[in-house]
PDB file of C-alpha atoms in Angstrom:
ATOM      1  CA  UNK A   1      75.710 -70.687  -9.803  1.00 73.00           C
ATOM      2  CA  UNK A   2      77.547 -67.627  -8.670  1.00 95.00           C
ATOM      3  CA  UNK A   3      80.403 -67.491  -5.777  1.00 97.00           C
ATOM      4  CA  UNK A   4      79.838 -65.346  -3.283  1.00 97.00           C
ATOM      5  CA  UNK A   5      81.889 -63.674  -0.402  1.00 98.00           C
ATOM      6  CA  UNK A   6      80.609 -62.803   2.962  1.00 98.00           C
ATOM      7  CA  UNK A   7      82.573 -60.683   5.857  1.00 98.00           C
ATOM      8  CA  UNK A   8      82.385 -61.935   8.998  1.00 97.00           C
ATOM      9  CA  UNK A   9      83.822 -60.629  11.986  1.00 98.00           C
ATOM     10  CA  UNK A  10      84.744 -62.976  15.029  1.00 98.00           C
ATOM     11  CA  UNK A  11      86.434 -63.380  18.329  1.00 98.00           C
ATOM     12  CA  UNK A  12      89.920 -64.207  19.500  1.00 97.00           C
ATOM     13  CA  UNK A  13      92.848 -63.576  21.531  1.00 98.00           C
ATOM     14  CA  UNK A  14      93.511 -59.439  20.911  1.00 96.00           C
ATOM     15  CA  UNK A  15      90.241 -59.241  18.669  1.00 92.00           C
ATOM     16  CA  UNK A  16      88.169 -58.859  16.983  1.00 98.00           C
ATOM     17  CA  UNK A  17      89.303 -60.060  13.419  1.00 98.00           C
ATOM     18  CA  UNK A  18      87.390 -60.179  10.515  1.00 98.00           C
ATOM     19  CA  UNK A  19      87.516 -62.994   7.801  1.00 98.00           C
ATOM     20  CA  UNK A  20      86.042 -63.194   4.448  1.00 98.00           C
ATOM     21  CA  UNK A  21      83.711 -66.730   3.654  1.00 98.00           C
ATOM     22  CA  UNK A  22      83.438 -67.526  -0.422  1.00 98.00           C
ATOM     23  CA  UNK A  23      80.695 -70.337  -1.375  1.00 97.00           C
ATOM     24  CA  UNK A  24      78.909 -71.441  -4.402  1.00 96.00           C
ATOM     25  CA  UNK A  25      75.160 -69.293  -3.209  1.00 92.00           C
ATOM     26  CA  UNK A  26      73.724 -72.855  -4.724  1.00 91.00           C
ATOM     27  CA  UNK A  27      75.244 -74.617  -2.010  1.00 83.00           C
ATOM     28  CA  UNK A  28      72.637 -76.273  -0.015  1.00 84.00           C
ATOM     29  CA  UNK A  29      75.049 -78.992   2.188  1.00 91.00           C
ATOM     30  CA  UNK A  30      77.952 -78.624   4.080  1.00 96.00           C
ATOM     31  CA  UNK A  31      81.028 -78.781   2.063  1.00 97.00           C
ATOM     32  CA  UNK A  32      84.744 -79.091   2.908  1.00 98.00           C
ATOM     33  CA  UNK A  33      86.627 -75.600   4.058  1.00 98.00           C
ATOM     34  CA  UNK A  34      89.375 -74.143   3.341  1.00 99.00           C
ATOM     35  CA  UNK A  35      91.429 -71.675   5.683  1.00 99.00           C
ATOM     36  CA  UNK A  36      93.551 -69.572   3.459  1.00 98.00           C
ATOM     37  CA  UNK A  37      96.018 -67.640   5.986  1.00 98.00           C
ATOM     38  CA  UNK A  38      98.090 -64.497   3.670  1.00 98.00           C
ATOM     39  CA  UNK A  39     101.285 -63.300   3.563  1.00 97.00           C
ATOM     40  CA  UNK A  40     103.136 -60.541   5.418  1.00 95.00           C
ATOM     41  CA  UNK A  41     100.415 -57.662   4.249  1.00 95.00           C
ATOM     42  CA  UNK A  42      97.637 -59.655   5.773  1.00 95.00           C
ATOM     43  CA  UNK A  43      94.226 -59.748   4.151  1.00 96.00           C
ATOM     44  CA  UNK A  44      93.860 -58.148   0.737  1.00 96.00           C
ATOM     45  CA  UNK A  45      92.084 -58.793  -2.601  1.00 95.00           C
ATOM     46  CA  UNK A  46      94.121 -61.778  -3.785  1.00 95.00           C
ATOM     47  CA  UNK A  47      93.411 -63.714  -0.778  1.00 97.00           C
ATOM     48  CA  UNK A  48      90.047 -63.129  -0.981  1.00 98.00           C
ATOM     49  CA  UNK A  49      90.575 -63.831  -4.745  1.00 97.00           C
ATOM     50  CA  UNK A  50      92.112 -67.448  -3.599  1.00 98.00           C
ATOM     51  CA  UNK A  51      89.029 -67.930  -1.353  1.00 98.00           C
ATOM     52  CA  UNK A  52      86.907 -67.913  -4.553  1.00 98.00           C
ATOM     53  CA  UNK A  53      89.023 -70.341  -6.386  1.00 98.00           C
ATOM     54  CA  UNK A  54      88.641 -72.813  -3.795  1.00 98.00           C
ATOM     55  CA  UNK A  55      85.326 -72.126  -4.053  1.00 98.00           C
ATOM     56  CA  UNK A  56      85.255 -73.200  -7.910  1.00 97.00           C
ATOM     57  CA  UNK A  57      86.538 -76.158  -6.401  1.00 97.00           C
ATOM     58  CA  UNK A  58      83.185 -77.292  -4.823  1.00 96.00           C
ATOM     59  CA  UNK A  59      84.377 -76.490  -1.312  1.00 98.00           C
ATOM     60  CA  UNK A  60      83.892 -73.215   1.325  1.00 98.00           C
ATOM     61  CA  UNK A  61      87.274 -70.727   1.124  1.00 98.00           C
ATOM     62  CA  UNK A  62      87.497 -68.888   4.525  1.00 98.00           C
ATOM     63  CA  UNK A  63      90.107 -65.479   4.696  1.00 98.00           C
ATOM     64  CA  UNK A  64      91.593 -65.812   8.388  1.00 98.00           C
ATOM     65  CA  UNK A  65      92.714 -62.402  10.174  1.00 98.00           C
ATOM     66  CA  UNK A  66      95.714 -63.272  12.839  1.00 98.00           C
ATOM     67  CA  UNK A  67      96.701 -59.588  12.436  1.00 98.00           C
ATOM     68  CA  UNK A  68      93.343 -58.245  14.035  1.00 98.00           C
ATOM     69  CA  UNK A  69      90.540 -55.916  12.151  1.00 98.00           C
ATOM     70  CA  UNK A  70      91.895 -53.462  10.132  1.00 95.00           C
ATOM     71  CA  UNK A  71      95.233 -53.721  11.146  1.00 97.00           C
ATOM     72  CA  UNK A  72      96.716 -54.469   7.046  1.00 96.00           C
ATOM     73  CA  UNK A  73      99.344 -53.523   5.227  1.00 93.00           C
ATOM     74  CA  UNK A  74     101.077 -52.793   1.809  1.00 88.00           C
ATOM     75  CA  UNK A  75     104.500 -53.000   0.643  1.00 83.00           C
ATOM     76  CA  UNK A  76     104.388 -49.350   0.172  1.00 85.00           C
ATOM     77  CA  UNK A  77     103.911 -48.803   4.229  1.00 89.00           C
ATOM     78  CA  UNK A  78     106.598 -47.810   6.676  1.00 89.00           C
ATOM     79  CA  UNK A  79     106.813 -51.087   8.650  1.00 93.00           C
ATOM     80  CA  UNK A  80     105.114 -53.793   5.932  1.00 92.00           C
ATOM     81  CA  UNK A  81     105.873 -56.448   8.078  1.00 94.00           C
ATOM     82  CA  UNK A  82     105.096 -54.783  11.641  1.00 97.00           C
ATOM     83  CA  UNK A  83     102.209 -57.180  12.221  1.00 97.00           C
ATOM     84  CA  UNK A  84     103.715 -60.162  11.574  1.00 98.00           C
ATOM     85  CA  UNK A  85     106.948 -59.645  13.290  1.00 97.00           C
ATOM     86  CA  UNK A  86     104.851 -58.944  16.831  1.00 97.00           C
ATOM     87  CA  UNK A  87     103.479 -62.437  16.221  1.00 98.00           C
ATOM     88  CA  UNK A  88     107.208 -64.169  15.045  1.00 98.00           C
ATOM     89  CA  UNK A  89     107.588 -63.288  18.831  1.00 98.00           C
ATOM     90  CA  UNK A  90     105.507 -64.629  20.235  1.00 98.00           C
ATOM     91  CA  UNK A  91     103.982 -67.689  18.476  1.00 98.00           C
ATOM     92  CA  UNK A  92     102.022 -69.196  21.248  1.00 98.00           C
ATOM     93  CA  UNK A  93      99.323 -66.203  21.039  1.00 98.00           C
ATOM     94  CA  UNK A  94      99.881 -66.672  16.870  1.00 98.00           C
ATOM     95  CA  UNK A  95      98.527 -70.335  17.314  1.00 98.00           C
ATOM     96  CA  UNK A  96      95.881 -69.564  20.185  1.00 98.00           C
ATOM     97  CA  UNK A  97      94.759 -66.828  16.709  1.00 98.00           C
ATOM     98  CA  UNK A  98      94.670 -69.604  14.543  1.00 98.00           C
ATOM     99  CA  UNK A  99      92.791 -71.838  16.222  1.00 98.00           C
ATOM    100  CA  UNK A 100      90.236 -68.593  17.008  1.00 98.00           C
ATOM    101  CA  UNK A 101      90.246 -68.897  12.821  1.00 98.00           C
ATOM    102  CA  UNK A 102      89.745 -72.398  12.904  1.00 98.00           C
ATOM    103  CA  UNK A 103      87.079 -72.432  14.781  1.00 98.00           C
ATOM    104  CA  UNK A 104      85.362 -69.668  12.823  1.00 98.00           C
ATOM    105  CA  UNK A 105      85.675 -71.949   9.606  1.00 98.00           C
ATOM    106  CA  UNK A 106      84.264 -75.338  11.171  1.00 98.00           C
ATOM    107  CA  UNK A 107      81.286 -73.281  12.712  1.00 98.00           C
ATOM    108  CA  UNK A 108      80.362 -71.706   9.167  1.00 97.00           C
ATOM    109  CA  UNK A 109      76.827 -73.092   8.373  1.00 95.00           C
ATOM    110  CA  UNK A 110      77.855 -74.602   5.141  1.00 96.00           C
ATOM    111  CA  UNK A 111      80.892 -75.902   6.162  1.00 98.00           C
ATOM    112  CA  UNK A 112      81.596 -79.596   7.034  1.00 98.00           C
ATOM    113  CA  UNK A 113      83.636 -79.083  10.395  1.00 98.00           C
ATOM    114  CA  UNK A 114      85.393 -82.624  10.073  1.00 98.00           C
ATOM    115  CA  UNK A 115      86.878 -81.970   6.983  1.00 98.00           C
ATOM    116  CA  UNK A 116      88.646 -78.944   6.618  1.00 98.00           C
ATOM    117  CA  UNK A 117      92.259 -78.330   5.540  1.00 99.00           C
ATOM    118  CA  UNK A 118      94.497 -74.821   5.462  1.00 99.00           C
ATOM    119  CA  UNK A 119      96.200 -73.072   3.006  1.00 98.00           C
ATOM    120  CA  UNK A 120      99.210 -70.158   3.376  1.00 98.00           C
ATOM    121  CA  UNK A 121     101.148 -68.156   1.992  1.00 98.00           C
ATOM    122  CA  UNK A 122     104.494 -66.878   3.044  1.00 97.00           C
ATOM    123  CA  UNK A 123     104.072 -65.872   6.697  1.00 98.00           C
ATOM    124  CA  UNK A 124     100.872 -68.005   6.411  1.00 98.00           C
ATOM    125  CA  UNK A 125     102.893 -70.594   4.784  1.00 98.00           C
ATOM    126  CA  UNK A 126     104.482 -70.971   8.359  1.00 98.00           C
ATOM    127  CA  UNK A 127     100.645 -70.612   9.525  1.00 98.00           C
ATOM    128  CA  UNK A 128      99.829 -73.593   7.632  1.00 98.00           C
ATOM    129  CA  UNK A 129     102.942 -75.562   9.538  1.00 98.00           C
ATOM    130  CA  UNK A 130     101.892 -74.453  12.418  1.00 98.00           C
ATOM    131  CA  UNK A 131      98.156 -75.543  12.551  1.00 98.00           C
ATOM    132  CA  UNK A 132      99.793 -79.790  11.557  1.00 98.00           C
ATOM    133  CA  UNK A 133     102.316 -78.808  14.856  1.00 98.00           C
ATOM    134  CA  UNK A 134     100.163 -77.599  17.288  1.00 98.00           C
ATOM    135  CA  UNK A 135      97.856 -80.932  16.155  1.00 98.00           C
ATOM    136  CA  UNK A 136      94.869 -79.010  15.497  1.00 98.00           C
ATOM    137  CA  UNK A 137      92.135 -80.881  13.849  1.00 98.00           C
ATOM    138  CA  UNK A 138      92.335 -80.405  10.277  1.00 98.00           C
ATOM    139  CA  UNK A 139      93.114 -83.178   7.529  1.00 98.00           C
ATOM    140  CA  UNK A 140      95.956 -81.562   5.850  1.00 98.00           C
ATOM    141  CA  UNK A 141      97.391 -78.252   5.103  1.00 99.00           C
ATOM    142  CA  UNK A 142      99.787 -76.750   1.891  1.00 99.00           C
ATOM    143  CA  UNK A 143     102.473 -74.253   2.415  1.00 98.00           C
ATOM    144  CA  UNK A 144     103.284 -71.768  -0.426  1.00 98.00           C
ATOM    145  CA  UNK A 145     106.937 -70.536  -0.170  1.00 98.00           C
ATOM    146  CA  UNK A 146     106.703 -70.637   2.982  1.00 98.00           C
ATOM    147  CA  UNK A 147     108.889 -69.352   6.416  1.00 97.00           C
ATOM    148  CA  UNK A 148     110.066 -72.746   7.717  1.00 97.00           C
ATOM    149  CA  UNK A 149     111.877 -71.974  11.863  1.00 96.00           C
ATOM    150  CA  UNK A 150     110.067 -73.782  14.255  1.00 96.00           C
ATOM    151  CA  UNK A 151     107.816 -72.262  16.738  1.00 97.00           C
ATOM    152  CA  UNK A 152     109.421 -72.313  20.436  1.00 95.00           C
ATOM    153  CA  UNK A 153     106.553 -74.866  21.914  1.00 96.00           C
ATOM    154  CA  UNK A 154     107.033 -78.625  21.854  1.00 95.00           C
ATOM    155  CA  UNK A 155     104.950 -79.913  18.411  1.00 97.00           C
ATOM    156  CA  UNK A 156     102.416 -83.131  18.276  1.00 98.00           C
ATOM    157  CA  UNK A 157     104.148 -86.642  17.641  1.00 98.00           C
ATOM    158  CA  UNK A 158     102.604 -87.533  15.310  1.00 98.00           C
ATOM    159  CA  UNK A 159     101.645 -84.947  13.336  1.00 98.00           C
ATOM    160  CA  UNK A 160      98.138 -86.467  11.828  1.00 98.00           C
ATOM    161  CA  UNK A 161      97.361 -83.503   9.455  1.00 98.00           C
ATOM    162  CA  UNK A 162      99.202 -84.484   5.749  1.00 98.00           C
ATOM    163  CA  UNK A 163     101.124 -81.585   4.788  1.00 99.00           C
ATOM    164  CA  UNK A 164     102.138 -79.899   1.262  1.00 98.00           C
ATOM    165  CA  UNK A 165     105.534 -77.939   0.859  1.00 98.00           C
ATOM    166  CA  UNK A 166     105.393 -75.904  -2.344  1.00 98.00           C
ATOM    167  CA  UNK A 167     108.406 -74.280  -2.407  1.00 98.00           C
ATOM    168  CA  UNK A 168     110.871 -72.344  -4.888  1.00 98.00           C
ATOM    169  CA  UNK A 169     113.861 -73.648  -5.355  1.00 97.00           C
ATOM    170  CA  UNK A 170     115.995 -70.510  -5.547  1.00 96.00           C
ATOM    171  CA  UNK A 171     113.936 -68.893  -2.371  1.00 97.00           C
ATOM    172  CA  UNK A 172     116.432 -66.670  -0.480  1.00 96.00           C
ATOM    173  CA  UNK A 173     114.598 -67.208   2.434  1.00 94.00           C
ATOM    174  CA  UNK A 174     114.577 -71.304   2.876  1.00 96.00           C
ATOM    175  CA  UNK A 175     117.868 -71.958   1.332  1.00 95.00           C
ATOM    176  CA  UNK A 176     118.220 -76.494   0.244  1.00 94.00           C
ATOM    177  CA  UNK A 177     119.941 -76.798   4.019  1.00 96.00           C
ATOM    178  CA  UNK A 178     116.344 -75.346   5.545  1.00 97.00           C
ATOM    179  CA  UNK A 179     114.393 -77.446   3.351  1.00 96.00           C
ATOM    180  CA  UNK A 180     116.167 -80.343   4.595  1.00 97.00           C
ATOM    181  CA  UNK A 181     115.955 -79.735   8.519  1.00 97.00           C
ATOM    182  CA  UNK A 182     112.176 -79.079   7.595  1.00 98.00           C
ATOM    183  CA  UNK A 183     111.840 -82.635   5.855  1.00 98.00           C
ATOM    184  CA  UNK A 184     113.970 -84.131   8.913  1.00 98.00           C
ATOM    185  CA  UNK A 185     111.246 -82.217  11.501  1.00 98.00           C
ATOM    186  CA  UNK A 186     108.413 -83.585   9.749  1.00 98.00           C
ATOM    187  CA  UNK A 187     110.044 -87.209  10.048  1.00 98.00           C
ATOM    188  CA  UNK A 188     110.934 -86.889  13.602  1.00 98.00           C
ATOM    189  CA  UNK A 189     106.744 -85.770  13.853  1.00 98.00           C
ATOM    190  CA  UNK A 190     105.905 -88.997  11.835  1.00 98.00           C
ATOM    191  CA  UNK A 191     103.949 -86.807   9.249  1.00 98.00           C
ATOM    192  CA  UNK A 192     102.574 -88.020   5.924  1.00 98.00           C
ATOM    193  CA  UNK A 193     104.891 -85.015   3.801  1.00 98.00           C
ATOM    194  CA  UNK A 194     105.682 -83.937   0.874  1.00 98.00           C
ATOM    195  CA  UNK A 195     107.803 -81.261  -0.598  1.00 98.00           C
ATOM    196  CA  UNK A 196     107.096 -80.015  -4.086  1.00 98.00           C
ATOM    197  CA  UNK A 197     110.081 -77.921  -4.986  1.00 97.00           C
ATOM    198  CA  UNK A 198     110.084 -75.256  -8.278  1.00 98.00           C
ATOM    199  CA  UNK A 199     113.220 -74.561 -10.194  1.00 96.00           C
ATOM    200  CA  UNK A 200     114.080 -70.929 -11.088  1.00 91.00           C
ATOM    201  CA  UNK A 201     111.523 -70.227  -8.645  1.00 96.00           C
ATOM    202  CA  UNK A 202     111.994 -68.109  -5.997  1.00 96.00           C
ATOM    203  CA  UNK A 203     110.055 -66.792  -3.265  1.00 96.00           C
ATOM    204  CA  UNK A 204     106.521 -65.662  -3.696  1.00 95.00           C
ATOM    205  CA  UNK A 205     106.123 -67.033  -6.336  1.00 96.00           C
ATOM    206  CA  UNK A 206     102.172 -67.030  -6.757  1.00 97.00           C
ATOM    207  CA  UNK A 207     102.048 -63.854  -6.027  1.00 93.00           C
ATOM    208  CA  UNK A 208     100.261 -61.793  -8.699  1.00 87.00           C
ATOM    209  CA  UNK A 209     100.438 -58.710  -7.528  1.00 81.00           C
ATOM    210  CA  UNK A 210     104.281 -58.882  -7.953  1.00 80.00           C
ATOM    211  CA  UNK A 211     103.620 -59.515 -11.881  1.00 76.00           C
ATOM    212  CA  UNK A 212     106.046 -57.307 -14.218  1.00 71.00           C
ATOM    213  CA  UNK A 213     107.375 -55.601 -11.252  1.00 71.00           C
ATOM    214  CA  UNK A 214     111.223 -55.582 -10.352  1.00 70.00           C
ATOM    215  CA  UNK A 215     111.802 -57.978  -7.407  1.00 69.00           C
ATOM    216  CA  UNK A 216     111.960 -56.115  -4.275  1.00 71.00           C
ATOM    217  CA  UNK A 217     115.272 -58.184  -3.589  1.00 79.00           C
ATOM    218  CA  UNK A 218     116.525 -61.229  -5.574  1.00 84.00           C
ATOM    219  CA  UNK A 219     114.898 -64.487  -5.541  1.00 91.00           C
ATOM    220  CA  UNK A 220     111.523 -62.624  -4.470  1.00 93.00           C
ATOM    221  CA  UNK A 221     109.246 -62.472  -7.251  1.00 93.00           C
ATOM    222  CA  UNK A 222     106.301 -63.933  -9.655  1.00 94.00           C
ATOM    223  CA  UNK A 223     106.970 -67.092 -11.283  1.00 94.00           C
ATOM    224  CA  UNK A 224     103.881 -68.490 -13.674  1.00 95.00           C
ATOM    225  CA  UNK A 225     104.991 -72.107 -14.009  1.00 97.00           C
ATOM    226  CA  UNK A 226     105.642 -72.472 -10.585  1.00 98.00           C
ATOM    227  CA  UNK A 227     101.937 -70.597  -9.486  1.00 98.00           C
ATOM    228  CA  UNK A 228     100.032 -72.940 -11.609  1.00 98.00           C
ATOM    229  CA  UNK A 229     102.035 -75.956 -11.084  1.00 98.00           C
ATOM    230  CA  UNK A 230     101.550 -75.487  -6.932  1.00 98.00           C
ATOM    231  CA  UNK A 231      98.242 -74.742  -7.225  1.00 98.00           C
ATOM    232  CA  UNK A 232      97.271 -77.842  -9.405  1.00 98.00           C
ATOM    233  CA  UNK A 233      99.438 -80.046  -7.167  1.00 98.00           C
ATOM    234  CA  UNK A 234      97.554 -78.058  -3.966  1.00 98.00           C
ATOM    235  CA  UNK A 235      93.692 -78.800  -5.589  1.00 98.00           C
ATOM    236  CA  UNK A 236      94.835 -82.754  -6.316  1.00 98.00           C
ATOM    237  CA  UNK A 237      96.305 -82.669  -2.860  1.00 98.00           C
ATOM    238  CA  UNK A 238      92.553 -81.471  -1.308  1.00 98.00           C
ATOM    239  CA  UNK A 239      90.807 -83.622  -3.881  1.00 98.00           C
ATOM    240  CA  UNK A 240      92.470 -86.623  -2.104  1.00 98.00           C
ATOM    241  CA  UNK A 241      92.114 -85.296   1.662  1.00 98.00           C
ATOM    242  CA  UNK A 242      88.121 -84.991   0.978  1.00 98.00           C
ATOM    243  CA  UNK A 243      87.551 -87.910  -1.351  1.00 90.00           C
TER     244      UNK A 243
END
């Protein structure tokens, strides 16, 4: 056994984008797939790093691009979060890009297109949201400290994908007040939700790359209880959407 990754570049609205697939090379069936959707930088090694720990999991991981190939970023750039504020305004063409992304990961060869589920992180935290609003067909998704505003089109009732909230407690960015309106959205959608909240966690807090560096700002940073925690809860949360 040996997990593999495989680039694949496909079509969408402003494309073309590029993904990254990771599979067990034994795999011989179709599997369950995961979309992992990144943070504010867009693709990069830890994502694709994610993609293979699914992949330990017995299921396909799957890298979506909503920025567009080889439009990434670092935290050392001018503008790191250039990309993703262009799609913050406008988040009709952001969902038309996930569902491009989607639709890449159910028509993967060793992927199982009726049962599939999303992950994100940050800005693809609020991905994640977004593909259980706009009611696309996927049987749950998990947001990692996540960007909680709602998009400015009219969500599903109900909302049939489960969802996940891991979130950090002490996150700057979704303050106990935000959590709450999020919970009461989710209601009002008649989702099946839960909210897994970290103490002295912050935001980004699986974020290794951030690991024995000063926080760019406070309540931005690493947290290792709170990374494996999320990501154990996250794996028993897929283990029950695929049986």
């Amino acid at each position: 056994m040996a997990i593999v990754r495989q680039t694949m570049v496909y079509d969408g609205p402003g494309g073309p984008f590029e993904g990254v697939f990771a599979y067990d090379d034994e795999v011989e069936t179709a599997r369950p797939g995961v979309m992992v959707v990144p943070n504010v930088l867009g693709q990069k090694e830890s994502d694709s790093v994610t993609a293979e720990n699914i992949a330990k999991l017995g299921y396909v991981g799957f890298v979506a691009d909503v920025f567009g190939q080889g439009r990434r970023k670092t935290f050392t750039s001018e503008n790191p979060a250039e990309y993703m504020n262009e799609l913050n305004a406008d988040r009709g063409l952001l969902r038309d890009r996930l569902k491009a992304s989607l639709e890449m990961l159910k028509g993967f060869q060793l992927v199982d297109p009726a049962r599939t589920a999303v992950y994100g992180y940050c800005f693809g935290g609020k991905c994640a949201l977004d593909v259980a609003r706009a009611g696309f067909d996927v049987l749950g998704v998990v947001s990692f400290h996540g960007v909680y505003d709602k998009p400015d089109y009219a969500s599903v009732t109900p909302i049939k994908a489960r969802i996940l909230v891991c979130h950090g407690w002490e996150d700057p960015i979704a303050p106990p007040e935000v959590m709450v309106a999020l919970g009461k959205e989710l209601s009002e959608g008649q989702a099946d939700w839960q909210i897994h909240a970290y103490g002295t966690a912050g935001h980004a807090f699986t974020d290794i790359d951030r690991k024995g560096v000063p926080p760019v700002r406070p309540g931005v940073a690493y947290e290792e209880r709170a990374d494996r925690r999320s990501w154990k809860a996250a794996s028993d949360f897929l283990a029950e959407l695929f049986g």
